[in-house]
CSV table of C-alpha atoms in Angstrom, one decimal:
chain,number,residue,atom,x,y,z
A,23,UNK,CA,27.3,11.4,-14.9
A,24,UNK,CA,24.8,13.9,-13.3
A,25,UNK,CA,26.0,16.7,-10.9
A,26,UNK,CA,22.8,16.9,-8.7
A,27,UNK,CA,23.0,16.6,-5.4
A,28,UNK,CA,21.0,13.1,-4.1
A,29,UNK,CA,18.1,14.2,-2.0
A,30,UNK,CA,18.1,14.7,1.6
A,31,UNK,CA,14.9,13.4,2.9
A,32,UNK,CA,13.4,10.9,5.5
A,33,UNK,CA,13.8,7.4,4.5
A,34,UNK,CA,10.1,6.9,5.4
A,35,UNK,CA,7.0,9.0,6.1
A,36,UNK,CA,4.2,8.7,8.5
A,37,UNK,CA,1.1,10.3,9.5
A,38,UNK,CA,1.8,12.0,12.8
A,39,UNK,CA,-1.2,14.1,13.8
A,40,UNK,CA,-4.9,14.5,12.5
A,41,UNK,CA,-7.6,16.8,13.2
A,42,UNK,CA,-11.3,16.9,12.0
A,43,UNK,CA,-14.0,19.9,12.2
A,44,UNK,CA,-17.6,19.0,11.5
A,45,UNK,CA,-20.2,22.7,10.8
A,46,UNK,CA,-22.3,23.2,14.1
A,47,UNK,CA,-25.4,22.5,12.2
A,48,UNK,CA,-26.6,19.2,11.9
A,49,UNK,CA,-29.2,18.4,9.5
A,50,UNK,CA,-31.5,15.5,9.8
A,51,UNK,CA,-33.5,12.9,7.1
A,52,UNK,CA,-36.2,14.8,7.9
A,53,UNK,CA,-34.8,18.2,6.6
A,54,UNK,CA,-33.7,16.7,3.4
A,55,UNK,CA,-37.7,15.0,3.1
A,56,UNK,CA,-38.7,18.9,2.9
A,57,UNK,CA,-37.9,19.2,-0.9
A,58,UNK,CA,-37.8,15.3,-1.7
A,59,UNK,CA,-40.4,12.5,-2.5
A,60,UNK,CA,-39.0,9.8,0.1
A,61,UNK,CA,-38.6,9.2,3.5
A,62,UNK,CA,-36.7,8.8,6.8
A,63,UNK,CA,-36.4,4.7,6.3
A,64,UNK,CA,-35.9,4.6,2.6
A,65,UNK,CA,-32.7,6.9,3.0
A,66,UNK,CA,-31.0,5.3,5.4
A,67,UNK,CA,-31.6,2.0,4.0
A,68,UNK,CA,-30.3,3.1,0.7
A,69,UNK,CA,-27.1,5.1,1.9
A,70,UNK,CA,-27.4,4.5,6.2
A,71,UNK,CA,-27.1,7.9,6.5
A,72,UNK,CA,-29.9,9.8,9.0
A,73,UNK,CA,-27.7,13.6,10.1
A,74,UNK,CA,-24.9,15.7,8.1
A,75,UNK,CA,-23.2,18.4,8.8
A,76,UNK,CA,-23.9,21.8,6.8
A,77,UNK,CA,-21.7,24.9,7.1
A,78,UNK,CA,-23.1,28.4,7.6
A,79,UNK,CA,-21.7,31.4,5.6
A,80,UNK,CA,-19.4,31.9,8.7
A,81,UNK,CA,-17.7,28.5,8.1
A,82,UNK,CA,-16.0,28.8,4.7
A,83,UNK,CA,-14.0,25.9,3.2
A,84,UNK,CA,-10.7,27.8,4.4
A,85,UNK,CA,-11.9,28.9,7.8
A,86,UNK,CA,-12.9,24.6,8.4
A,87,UNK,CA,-10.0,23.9,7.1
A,88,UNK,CA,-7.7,26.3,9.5
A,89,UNK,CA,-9.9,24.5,12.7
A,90,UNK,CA,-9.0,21.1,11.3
A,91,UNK,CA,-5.2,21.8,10.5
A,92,UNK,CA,-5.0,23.5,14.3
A,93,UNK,CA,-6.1,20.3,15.7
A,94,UNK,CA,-3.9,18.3,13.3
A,95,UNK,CA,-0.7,20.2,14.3
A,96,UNK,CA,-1.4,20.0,17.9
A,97,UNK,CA,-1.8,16.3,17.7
A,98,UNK,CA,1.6,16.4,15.9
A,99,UNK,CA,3.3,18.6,18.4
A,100,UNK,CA,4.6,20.3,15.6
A,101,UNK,CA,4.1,24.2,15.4
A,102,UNK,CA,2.9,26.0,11.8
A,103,UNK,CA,6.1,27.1,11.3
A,104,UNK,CA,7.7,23.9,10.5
A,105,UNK,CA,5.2,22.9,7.7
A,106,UNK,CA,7.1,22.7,4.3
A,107,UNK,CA,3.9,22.5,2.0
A,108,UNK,CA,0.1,22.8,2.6
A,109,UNK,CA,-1.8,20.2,0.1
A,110,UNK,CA,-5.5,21.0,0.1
A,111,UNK,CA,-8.0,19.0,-1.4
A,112,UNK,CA,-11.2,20.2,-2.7
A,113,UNK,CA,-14.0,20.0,-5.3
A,114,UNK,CA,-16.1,23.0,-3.4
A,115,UNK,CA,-13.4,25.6,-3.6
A,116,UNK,CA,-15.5,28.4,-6.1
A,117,UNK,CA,-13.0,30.2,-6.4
A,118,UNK,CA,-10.5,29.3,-9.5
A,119,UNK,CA,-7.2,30.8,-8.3
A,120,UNK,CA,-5.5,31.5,-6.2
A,121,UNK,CA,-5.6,28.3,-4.6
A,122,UNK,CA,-7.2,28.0,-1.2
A,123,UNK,CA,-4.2,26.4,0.1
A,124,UNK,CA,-2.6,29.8,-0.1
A,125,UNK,CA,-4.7,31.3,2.6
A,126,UNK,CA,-5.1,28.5,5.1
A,127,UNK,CA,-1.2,28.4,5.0
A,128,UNK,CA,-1.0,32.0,6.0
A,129,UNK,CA,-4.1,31.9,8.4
A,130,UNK,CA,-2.4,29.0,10.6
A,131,UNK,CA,0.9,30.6,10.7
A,132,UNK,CA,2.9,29.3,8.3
A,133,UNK,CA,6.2,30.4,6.7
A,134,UNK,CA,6.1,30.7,3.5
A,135,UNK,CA,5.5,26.8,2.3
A,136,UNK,CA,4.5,25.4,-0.7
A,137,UNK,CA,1.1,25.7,-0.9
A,138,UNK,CA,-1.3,24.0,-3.3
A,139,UNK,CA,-5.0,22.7,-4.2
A,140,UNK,CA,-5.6,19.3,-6.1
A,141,UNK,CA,-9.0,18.0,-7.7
A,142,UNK,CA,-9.3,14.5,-7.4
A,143,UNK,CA,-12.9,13.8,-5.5
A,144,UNK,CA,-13.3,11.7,-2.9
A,145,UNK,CA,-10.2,10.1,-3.7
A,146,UNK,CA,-8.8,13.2,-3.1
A,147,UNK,CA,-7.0,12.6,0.5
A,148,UNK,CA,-5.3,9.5,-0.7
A,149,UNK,CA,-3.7,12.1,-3.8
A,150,UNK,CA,-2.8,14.3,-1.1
A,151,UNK,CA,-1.3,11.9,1.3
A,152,UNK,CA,0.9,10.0,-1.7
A,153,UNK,CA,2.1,13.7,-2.6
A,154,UNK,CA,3.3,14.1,1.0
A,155,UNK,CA,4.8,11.0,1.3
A,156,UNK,CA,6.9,11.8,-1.3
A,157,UNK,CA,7.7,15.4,-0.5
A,158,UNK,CA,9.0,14.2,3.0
A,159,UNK,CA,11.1,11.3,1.5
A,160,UNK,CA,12.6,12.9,-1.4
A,161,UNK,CA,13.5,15.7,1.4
A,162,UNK,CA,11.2,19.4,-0.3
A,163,UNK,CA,9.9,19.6,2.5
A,164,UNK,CA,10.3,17.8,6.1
A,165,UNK,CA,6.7,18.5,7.7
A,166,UNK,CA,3.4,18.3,5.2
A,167,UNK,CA,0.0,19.7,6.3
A,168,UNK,CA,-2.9,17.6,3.9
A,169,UNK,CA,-6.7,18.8,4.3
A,170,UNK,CA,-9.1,17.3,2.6
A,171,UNK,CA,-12.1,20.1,2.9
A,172,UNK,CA,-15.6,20.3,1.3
A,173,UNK,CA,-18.6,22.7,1.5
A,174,UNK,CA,-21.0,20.5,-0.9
A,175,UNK,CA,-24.2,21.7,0.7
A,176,UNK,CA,-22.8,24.5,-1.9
A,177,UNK,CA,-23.6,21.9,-4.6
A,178,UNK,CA,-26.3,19.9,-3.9
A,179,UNK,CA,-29.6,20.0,-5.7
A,180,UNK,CA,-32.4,19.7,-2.7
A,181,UNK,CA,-34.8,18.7,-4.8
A,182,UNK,CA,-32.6,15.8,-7.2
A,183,UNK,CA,-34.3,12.6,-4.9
A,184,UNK,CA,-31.2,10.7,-6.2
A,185,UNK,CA,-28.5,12.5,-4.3
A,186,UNK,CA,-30.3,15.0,-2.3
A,187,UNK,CA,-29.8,13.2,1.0
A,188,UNK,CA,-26.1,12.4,0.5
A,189,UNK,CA,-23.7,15.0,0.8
A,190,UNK,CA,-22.2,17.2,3.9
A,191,UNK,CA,-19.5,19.6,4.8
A,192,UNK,CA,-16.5,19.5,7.1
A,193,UNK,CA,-12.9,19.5,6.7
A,194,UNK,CA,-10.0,16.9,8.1
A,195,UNK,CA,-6.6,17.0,8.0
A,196,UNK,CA,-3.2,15.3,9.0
A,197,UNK,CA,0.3,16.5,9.3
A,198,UNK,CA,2.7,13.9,7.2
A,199,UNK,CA,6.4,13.7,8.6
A,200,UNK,CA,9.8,11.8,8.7
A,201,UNK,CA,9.8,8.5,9.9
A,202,UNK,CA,12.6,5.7,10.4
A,203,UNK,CA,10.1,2.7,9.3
A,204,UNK,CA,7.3,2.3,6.6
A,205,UNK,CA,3.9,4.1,8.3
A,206,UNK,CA,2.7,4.6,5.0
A,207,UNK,CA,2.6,1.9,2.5
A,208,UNK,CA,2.7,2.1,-1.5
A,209,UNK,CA,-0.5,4.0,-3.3
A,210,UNK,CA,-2.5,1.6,-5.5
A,211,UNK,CA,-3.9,4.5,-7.4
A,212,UNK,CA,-5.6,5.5,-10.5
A,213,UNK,CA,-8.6,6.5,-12.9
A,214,UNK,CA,-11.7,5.9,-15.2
A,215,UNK,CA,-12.3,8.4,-17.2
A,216,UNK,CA,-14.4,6.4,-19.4
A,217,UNK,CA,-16.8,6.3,-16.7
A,218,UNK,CA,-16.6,10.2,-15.8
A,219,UNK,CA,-20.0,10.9,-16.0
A,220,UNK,CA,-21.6,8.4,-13.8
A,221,UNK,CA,-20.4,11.2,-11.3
A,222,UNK,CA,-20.4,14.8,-12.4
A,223,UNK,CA,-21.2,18.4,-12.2
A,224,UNK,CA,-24.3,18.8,-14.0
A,225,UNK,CA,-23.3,21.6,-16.3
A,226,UNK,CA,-20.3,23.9,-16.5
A,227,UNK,CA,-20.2,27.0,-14.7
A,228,UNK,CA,-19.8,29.3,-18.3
A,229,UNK,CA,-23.3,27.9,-19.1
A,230,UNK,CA,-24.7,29.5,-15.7
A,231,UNK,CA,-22.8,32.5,-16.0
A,232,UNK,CA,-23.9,33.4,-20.1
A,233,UNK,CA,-27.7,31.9,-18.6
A,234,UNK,CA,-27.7,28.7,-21.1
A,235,UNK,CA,-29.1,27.3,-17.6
A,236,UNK,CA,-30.6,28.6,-14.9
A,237,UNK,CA,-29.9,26.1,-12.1
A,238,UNK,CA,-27.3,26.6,-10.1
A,239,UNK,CA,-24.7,23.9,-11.0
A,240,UNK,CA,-24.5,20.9,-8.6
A,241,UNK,CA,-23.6,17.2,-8.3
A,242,UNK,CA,-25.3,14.2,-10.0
A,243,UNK,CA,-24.3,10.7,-10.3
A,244,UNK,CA,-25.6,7.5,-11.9
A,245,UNK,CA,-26.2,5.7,-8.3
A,246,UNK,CA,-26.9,2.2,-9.7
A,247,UNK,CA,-23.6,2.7,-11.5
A,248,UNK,CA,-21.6,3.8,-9.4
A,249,UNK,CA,-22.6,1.7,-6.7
A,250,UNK,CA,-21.4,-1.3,-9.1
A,251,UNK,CA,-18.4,-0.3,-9.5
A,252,UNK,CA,-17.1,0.6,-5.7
A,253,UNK,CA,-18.7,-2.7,-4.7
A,254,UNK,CA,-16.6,-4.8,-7.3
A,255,UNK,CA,-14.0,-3.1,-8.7
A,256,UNK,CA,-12.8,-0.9,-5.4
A,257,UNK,CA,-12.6,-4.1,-3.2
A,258,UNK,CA,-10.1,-5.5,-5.9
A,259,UNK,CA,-7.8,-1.9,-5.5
A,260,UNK,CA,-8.1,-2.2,-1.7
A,261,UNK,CA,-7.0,-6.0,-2.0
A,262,UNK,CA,-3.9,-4.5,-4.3
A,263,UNK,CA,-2.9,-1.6,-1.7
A,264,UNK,CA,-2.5,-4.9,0.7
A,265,UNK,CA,-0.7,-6.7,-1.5
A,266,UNK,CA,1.7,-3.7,-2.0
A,267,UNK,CA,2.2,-3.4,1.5
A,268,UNK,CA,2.8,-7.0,2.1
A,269,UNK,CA,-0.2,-7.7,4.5
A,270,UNK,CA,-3.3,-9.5,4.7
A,271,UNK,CA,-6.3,-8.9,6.0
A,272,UNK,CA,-5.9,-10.8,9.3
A,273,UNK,CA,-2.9,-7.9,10.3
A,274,UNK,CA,-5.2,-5.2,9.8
A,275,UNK,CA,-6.6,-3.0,13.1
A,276,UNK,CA,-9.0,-0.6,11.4
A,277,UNK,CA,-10.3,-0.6,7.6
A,278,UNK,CA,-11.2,3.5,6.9
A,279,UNK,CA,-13.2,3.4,3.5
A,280,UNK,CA,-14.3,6.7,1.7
A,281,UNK,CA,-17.8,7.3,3.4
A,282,UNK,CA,-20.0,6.7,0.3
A,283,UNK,CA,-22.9,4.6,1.3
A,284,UNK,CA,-23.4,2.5,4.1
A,285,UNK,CA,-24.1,-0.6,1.4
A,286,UNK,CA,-20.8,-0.1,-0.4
A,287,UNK,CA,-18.8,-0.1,3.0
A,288,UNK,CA,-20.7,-3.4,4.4
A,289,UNK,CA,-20.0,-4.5,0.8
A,290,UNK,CA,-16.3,-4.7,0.9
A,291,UNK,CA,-15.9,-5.7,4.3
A,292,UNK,CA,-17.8,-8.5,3.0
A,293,UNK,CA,-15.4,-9.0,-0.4
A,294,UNK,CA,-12.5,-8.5,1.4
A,295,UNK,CA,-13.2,-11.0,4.1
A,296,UNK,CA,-12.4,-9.1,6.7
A,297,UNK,CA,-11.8,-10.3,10.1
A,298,UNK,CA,-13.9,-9.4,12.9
A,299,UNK,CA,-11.5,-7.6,15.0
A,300,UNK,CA,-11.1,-5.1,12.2
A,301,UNK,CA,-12.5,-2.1,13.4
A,302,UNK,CA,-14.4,-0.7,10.2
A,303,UNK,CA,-15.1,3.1,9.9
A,304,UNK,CA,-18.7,4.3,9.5
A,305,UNK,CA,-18.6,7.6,10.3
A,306,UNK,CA,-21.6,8.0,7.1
A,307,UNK,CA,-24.2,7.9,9.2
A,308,UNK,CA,-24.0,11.4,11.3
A,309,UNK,CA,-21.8,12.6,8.4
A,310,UNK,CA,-22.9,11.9,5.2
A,311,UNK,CA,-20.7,11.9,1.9
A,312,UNK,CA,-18.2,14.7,2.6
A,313,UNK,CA,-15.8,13.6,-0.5
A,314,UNK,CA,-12.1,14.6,0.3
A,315,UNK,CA,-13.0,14.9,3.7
A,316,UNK,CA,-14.7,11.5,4.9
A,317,UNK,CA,-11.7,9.6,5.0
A,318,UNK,CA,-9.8,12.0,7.6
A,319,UNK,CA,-12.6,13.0,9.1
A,320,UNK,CA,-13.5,8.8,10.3
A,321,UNK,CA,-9.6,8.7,11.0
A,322,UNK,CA,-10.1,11.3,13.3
A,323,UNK,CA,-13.4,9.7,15.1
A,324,UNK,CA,-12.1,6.9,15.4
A,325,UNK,CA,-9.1,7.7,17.6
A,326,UNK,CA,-11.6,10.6,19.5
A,327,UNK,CA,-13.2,7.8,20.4
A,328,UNK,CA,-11.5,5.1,21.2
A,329,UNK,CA,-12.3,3.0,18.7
A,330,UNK,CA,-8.9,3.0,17.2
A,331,UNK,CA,-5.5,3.9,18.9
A,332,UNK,CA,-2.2,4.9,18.1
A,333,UNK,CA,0.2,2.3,15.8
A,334,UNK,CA,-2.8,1.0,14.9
A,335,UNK,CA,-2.4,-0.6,11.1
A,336,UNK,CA,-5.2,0.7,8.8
A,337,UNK,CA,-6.3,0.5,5.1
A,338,UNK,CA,-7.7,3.7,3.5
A,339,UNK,CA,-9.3,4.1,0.2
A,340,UNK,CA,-10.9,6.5,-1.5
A,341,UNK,CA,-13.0,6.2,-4.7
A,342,UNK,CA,-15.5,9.0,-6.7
A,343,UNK,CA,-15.3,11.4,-9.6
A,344,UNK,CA,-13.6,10.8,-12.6
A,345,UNK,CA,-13.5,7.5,-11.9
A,346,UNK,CA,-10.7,8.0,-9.7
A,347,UNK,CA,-9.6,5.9,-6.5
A,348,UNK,CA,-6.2,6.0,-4.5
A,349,UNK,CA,-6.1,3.0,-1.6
A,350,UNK,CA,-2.8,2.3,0.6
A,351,UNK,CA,-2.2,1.2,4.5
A,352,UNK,CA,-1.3,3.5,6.9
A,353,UNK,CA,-0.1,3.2,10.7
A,354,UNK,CA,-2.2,5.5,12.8
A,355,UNK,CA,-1.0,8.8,14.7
């Protein structure tokens, strides 16, 4: 028989605050047409994007990050000191170690937490949120801050016609804590990795640094590809997160999809038949693609706005690099 103490947790978790900083620059179509071959119409009817946000030098992935998180926390009513871990997610991070999450812990105030980065694209906020959940439930920690944070102006090639126009910055976060019913529903969650590089980093940074290649490293994808595959295989994981949580599509409120491409979004609202009074996210089109960040970032619009309110019942998924993709349902701060 084992000696360990049983854990000391929450029974159940929710999201109880979240906060969202977009860069004061905003960027339009018409920006992006500087070093392109397109134009204004053919973006957004590819992708429905026409601004982004793009950070200046000033606005670091830890210093939007520490703006997010302050708003999260407020929204929580929970102070700094209370947070038990710090889960950031990131794919713009440059630097290896220490982890990010380190310093935005001990920028906002908190006391020594567990502090950590994860690499999972734009399915990276679902990782992070599943981590908390179980965190708070199995009882190492009681308060979880998650930010899902990217700079990818940092890695976009301007003049790559393919992807050029898709990517922006900003950083979004939520504060996970106890709960005494299910706010956060079981994570359908998992990977491709025979279909890695349909989205990758065009060439490791050790080739840039020994001069193999001289272009900065950035992000490509095959956009036929992957468009293909969130259309018909993500609807299917979203479908599965429902399943888990033993809804339907008719109790739904709001439907928060990774903000990819306009077409992929009006695609699975589509696929999954989902009811008009579903408020659907599409926070792509003064955002763009901001990977780890696009999913609490249209969270945090939504409610801003009005558009969705508090106990609100929402499917999230999240789908990108690696092939990876995380999907669950969530009740809203």
């Amino acid at each position: 028989m084992s000696k360990i103490k049983p854990a000391q947790g929450s029974p159940y978790a929710r999201i109880l605050g979240v906060g969202g900083y977009r860069p004061t620059r905003v960027v339009p179509n018409e920006v992006i047409l500087e070093t392109i071959d397109s134009s204004d119409e053919w973006i957004r009817s590819r992708s429905g994007i026409a601004t982004r946000h793009w950070a200046s030098p000033e606005e670091t992935v830890a210093a939007m990050s520490v703006e997010a998180s302050g708003k999260a926390l407020a929204d929580a009513g929970i102070s700094a000191e209370q947070i038990g871990a710090v889960i950031v997610s990131t794919v713009s991070h440059f630097k290896q170690t220490p982890a990010v999450a380190t310093e935005i812990a001990d920028r906002i105030g908190a006391v020594k937490p567990a502090a950590f980065d994860i690499s999972a694209g734009c399915a990276g906020f679902g990782y992070g949120l599943t981590l908390a959940k179980g965190l708070v439930v199995e009882g190492s920690a009681r308060y979880v801050l998650v930010i899902g944070v990217e700079r990818l102006s940092d890695l976009t090639d301007l003049e790559d016609r393919a992807t050029a126009f898709l990517f922006g910055d900003g950083a979004g976060a939520v504060v996970v804590g106890p709960s005494e019913e299910p706010a956060i529903g079981p994570t359908v969650w998992g990977s491709e990795g025979d279909k890695s590089e349909t989205i990758k980093q065009t060439v490791p940074w050790d080739e840039y640094r020994t001069g193999t290649v001289e272009r900065f490293p950035a992000i490509t994808q095959e956009g036929q590809a992957v468009f293909r595959w969130a259309v018909f295989e993500m609807a299917k994981v979203a479908q599965q997160a429902l399943d888990a949580a033993g809804l339907t599509a008719d109790d739904l409120d709001v439907f928060i999809p990774h903000q990819a491409n306009m077409r992929i979004i009006d695609s699975m609202v589509k696929t999954l038949k989902l009811p008009e009074h579903v408020t659907v996210a599409r926070d792509i089109e003064t955002t763009g693609n901001t990977s780890a960040a696009s999913i609490p970032l249209a969270m945090e619009r939504l409610l801003a706005t009005g558009q969705a309110k508090s106990g609100d019942t929402a499917l999230v998924i999240g789908f990108g690099a690696g092939l990876v993709y995380a999907a669950t349902v969530v009740t809203l701060p």
